[in-house]
Tab-separated table of C-alpha atoms and ligand atoms in Angstrom:
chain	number	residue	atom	x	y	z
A	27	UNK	CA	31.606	-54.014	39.071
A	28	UNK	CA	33.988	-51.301	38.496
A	29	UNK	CA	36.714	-51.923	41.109
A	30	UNK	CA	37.176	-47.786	41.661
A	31	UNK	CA	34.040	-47.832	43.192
A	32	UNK	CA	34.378	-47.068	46.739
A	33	UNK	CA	30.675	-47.312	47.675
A	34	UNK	CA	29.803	-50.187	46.247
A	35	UNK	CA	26.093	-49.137	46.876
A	36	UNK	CA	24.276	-45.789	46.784
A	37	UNK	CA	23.507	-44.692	50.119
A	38	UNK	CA	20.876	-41.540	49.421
A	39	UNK	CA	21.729	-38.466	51.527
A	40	UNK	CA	20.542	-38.648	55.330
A	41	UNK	CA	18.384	-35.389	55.323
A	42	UNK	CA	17.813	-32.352	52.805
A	43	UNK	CA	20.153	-29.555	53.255
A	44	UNK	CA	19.772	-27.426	55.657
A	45	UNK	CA	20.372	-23.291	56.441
A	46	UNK	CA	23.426	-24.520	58.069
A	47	UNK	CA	25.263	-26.317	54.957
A	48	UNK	CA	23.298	-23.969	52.736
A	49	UNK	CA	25.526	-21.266	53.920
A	50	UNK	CA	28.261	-23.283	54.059
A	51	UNK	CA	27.214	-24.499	50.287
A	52	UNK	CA	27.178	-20.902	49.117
A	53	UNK	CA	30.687	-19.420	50.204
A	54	UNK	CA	31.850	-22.517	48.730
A	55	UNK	CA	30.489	-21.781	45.675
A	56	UNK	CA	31.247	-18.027	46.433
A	57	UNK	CA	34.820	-18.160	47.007
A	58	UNK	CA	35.262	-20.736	43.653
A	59	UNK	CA	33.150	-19.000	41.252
A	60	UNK	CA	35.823	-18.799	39.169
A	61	UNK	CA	36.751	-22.675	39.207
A	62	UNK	CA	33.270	-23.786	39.643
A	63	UNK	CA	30.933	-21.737	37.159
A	64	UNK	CA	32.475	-20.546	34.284
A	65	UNK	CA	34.069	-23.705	32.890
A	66	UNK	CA	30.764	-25.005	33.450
A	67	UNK	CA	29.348	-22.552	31.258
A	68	UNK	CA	32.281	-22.424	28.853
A	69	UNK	CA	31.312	-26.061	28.133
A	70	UNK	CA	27.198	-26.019	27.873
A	71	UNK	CA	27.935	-22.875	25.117
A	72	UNK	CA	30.223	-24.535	23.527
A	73	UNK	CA	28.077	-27.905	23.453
A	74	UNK	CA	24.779	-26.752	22.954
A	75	UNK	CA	26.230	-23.454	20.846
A	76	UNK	CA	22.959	-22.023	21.558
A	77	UNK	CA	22.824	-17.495	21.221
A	78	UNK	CA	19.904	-16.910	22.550
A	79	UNK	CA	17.005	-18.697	24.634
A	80	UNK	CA	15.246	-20.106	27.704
A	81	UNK	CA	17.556	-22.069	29.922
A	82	UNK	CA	16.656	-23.521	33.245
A	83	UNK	CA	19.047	-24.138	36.154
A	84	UNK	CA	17.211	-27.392	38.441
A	85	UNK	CA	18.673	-27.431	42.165
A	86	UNK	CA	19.948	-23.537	41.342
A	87	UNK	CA	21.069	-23.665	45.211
A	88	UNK	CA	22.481	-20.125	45.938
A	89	UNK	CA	21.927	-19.266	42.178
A	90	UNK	CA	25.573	-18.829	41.368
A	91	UNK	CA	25.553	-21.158	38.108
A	92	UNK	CA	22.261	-18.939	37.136
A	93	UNK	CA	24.362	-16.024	37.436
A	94	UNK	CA	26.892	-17.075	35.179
A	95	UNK	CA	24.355	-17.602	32.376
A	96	UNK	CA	22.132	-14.829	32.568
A	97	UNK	CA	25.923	-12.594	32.462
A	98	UNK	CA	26.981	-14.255	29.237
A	99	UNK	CA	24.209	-12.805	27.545
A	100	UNK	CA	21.401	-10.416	27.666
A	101	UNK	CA	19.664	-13.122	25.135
A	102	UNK	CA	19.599	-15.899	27.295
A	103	UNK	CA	16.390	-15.760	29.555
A	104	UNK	CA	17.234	-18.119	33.027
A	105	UNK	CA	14.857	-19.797	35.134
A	106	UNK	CA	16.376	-21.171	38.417
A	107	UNK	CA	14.214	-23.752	40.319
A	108	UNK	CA	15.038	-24.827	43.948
A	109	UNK	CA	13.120	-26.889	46.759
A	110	UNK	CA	14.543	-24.636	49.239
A	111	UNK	CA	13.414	-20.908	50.491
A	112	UNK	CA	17.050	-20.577	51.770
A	113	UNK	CA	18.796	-21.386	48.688
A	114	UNK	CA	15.752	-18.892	46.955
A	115	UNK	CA	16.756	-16.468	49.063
A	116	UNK	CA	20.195	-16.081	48.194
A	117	UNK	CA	20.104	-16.888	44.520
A	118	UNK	CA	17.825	-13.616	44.322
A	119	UNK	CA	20.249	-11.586	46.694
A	120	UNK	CA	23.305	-13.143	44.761
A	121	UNK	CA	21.599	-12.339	41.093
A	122	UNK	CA	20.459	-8.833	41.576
A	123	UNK	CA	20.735	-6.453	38.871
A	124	UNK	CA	20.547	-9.154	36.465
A	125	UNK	CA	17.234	-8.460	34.550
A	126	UNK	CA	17.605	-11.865	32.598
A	127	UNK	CA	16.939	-14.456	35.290
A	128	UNK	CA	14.131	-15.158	37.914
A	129	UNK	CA	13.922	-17.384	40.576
A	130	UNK	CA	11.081	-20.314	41.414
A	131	UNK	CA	10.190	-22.517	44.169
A	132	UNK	CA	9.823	-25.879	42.535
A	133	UNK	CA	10.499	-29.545	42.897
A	134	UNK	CA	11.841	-31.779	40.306
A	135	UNK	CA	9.238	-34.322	40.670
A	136	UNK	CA	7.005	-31.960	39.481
A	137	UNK	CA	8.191	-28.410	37.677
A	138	UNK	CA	5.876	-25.614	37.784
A	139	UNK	CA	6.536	-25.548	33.376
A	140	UNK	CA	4.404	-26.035	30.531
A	141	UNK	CA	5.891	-28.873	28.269
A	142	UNK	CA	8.754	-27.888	26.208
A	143	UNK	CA	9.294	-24.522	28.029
A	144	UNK	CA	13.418	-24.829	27.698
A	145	UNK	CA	16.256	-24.774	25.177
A	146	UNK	CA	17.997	-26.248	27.811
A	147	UNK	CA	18.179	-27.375	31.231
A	148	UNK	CA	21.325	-27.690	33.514
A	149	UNK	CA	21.362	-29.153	36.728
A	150	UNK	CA	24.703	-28.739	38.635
A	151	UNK	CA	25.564	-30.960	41.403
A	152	UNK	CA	21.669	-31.571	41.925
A	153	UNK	CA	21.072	-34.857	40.362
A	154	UNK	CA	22.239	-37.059	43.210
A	155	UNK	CA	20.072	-35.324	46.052
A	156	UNK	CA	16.482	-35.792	44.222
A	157	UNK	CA	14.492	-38.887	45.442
A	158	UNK	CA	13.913	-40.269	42.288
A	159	UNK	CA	16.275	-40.298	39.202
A	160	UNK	CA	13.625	-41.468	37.005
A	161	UNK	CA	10.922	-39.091	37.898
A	162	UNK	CA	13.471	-36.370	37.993
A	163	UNK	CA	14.592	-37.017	34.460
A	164	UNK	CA	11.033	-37.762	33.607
A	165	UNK	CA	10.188	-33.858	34.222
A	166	UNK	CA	13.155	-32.271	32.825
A	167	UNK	CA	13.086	-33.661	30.093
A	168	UNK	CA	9.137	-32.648	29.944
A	169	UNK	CA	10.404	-29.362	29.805
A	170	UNK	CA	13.065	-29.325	27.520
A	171	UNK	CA	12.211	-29.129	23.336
A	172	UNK	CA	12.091	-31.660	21.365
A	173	UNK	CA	15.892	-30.973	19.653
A	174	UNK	CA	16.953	-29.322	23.352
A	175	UNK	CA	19.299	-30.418	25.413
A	176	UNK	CA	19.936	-31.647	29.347
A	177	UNK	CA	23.231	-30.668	30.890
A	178	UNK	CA	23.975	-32.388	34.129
A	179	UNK	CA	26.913	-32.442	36.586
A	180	UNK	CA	27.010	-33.872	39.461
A	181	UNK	CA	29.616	-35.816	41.531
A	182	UNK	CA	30.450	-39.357	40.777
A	183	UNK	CA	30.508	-42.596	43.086
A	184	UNK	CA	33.434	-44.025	41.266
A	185	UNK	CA	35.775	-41.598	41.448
A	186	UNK	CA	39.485	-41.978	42.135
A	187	UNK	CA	39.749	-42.665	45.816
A	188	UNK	CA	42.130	-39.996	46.415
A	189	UNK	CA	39.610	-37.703	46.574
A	190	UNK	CA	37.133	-39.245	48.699
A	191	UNK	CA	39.917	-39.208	51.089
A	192	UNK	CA	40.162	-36.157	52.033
A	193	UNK	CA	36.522	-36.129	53.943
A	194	UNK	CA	37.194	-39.440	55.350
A	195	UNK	CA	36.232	-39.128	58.482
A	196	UNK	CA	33.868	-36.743	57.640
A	197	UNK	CA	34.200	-34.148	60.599
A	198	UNK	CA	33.572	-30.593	59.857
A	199	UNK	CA	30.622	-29.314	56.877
A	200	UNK	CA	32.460	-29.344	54.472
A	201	UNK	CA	33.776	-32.609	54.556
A	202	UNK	CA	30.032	-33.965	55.299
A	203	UNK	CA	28.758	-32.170	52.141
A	204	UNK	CA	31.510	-34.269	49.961
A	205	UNK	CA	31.421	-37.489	51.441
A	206	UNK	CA	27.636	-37.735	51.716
A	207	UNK	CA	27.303	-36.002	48.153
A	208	UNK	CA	29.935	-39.018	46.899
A	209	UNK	CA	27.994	-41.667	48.574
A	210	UNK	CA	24.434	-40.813	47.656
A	211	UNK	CA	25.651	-40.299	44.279
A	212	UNK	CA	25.783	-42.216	40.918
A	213	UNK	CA	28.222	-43.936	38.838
A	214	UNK	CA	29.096	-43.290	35.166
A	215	UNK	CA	27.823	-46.329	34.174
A	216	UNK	CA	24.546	-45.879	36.741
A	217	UNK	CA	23.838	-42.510	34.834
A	218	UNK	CA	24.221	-43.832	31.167
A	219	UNK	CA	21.860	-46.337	32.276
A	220	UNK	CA	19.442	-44.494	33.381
A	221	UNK	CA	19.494	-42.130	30.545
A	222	UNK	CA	19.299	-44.808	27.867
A	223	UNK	CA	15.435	-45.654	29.083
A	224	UNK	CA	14.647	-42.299	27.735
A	225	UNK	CA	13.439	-40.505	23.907
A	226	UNK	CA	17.384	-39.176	23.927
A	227	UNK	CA	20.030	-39.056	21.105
A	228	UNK	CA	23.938	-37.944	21.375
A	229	UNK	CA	24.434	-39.241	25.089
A	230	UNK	CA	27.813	-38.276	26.236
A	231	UNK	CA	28.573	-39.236	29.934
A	232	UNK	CA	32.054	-38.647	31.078
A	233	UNK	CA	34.450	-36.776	33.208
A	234	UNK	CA	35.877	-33.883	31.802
A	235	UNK	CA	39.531	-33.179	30.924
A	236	UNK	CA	41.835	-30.651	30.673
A	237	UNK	CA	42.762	-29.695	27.268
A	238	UNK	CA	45.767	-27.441	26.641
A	239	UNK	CA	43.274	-25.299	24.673
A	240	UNK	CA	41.345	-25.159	28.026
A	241	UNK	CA	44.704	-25.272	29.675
A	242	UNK	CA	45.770	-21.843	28.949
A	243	UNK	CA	41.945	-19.934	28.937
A	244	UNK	CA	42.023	-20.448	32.304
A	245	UNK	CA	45.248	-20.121	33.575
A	246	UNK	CA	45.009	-16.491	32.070
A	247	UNK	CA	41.804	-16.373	34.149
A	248	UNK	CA	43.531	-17.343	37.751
A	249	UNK	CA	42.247	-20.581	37.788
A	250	UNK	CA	44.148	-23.254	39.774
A	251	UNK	CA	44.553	-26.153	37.130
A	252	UNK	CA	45.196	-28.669	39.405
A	253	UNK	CA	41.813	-27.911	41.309
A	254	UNK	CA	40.531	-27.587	38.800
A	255	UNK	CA	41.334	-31.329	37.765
A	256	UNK	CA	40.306	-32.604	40.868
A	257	UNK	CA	37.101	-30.859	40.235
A	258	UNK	CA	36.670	-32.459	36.995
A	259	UNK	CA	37.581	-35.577	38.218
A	260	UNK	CA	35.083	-35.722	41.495
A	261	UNK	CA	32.700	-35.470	38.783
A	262	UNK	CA	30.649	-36.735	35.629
A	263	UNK	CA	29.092	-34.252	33.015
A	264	UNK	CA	26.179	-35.630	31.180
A	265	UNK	CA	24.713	-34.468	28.027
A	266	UNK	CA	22.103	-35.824	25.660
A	267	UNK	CA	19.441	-34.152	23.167
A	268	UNK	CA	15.524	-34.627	23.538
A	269	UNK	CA	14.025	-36.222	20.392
B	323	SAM	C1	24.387	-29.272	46.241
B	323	SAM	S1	23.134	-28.109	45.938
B	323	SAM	C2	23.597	-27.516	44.318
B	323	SAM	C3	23.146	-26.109	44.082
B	323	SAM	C4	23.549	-25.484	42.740
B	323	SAM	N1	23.079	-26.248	41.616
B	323	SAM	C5	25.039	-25.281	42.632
B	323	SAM	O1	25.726	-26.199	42.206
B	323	SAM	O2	25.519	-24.206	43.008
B	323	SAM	C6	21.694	-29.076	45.544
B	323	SAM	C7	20.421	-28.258	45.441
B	323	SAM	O3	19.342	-29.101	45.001
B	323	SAM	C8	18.163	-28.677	45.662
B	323	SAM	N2	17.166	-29.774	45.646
B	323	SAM	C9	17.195	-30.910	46.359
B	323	SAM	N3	16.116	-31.647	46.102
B	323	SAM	C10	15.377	-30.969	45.187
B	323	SAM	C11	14.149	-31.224	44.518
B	323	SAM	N4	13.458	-32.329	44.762
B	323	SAM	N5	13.694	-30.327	43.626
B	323	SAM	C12	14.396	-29.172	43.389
B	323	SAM	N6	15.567	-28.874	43.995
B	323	SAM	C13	16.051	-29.753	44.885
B	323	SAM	C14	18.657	-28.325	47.060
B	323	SAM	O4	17.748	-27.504	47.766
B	323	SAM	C15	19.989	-27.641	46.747
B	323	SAM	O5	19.829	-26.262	46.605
């Protein structure tokens, strides 16, 4: 076992989110857009170099990640998909004007999508709440094209224990929503194993650096690089092509 592991086990989250961390989720998410979405984003179209298409966002929460897509280009047509009314009801508030990108109620165990529907499908910071990993990568993946591709961040079990820190004891929201999120979450290792059971080719599952290319793009753009590290490392990105 991987001694950086802090929970040894995966403890799933005690209860879905409610309105309550919802909103909390969502000014979160508000006040880093900068930090939070667009290197996302930078990195699936640079990945994926896709121009034009359908892309879905699973677990689209307050619809911010959708947001970022559907503004990169009027080509792209996004799909967000959430469990929650709540988190519906924002993402629509938060993405309107955007003629590119519509909203669904939808769980992962079962996506309201023909097979094949997507180019791609991103899930950001989803993965770890949905029941089932298998199931849940059993539908995406339904959904994707044969030759698409599945994006997926989410925060990591083992990461440096620094971080985890910080919410330990977990008091206010906030620091509930991160050490919960840690704990019910997977490992590296966990996710490449998981993904390896599946039709998949090019698996990549790693935490993301900083690279001085990177570096200065977003230092022009305001964004604090050493957050922006911590970000990175709290997490895994994982990205593999459907067969
Ligand atoms: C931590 S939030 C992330 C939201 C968004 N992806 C973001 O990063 O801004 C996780 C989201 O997953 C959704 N979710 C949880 N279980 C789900 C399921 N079974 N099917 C679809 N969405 C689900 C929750 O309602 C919540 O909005």
């Amino acid at each position: 076992m991987n001694k950086k592991v802090i929970f040894k086990k995966r403890i799933p989250e005690p209860k879905e989110m409610g309105k309550e961390e919802m909103k909390v989720f969502e000014k979160m998410s508000s006040d880093n857009y900068q930090r939070w979405m667009i290197p996302l984003v930078d990195d699936v179209l640079e990945r994926t170099n896709i121009k034009k298409g359908a892309i879905a966002d699973i677990g689209c929460g307050p619809g911010l990640l959708s947001k970022e897509l559907a503004s990169r280009s009027v080509e792209f047509r996004v799909t967000g998909v959430d469990i929650s009314s709540v988190a519906l009801d924002m993402a629509r508030k938060n993405c309107k004007g955007l003629s590119n990108v519509l909203f669904r109620y939808g769980n992962v165990n079962k996506l309201p999508f023909q097979d094949g529907t997507f180019d791609i499908v991103v899930c950001k910071d989803g993965f770890h709440h949905f029941p089932s990993p298998v199931r849940a990568l059993r539908e995406m993946l339904r959904v994707v094209k044969g030759g698409g591709i599945l994006y997926i961040q989410d925060m990591r079990r083992d990461l440096p224990s620094y971080l985890l820190k910080r919410s330990v004891p977990p008091q206010n929201t906030l620091q509930k929503l991160q050490y919960y999120s840690t704990r019910a979450s997977y490992t590296k290792d966990e996710i490449k194993c998981l993904l390896r059971a599946f039709p998949l080719q090019h698996i990549t599952v790693k935490t993301r650096i900083i690279s001085s290319v990177l570096k200065q793009k977003y230092v022009k753009k305001g964004i604090n690089l050493m957050r922006l590290k911590e970000s990175f490392q709290a997490r895994y990105i994982a990205v593999a092509q459907k067969r």
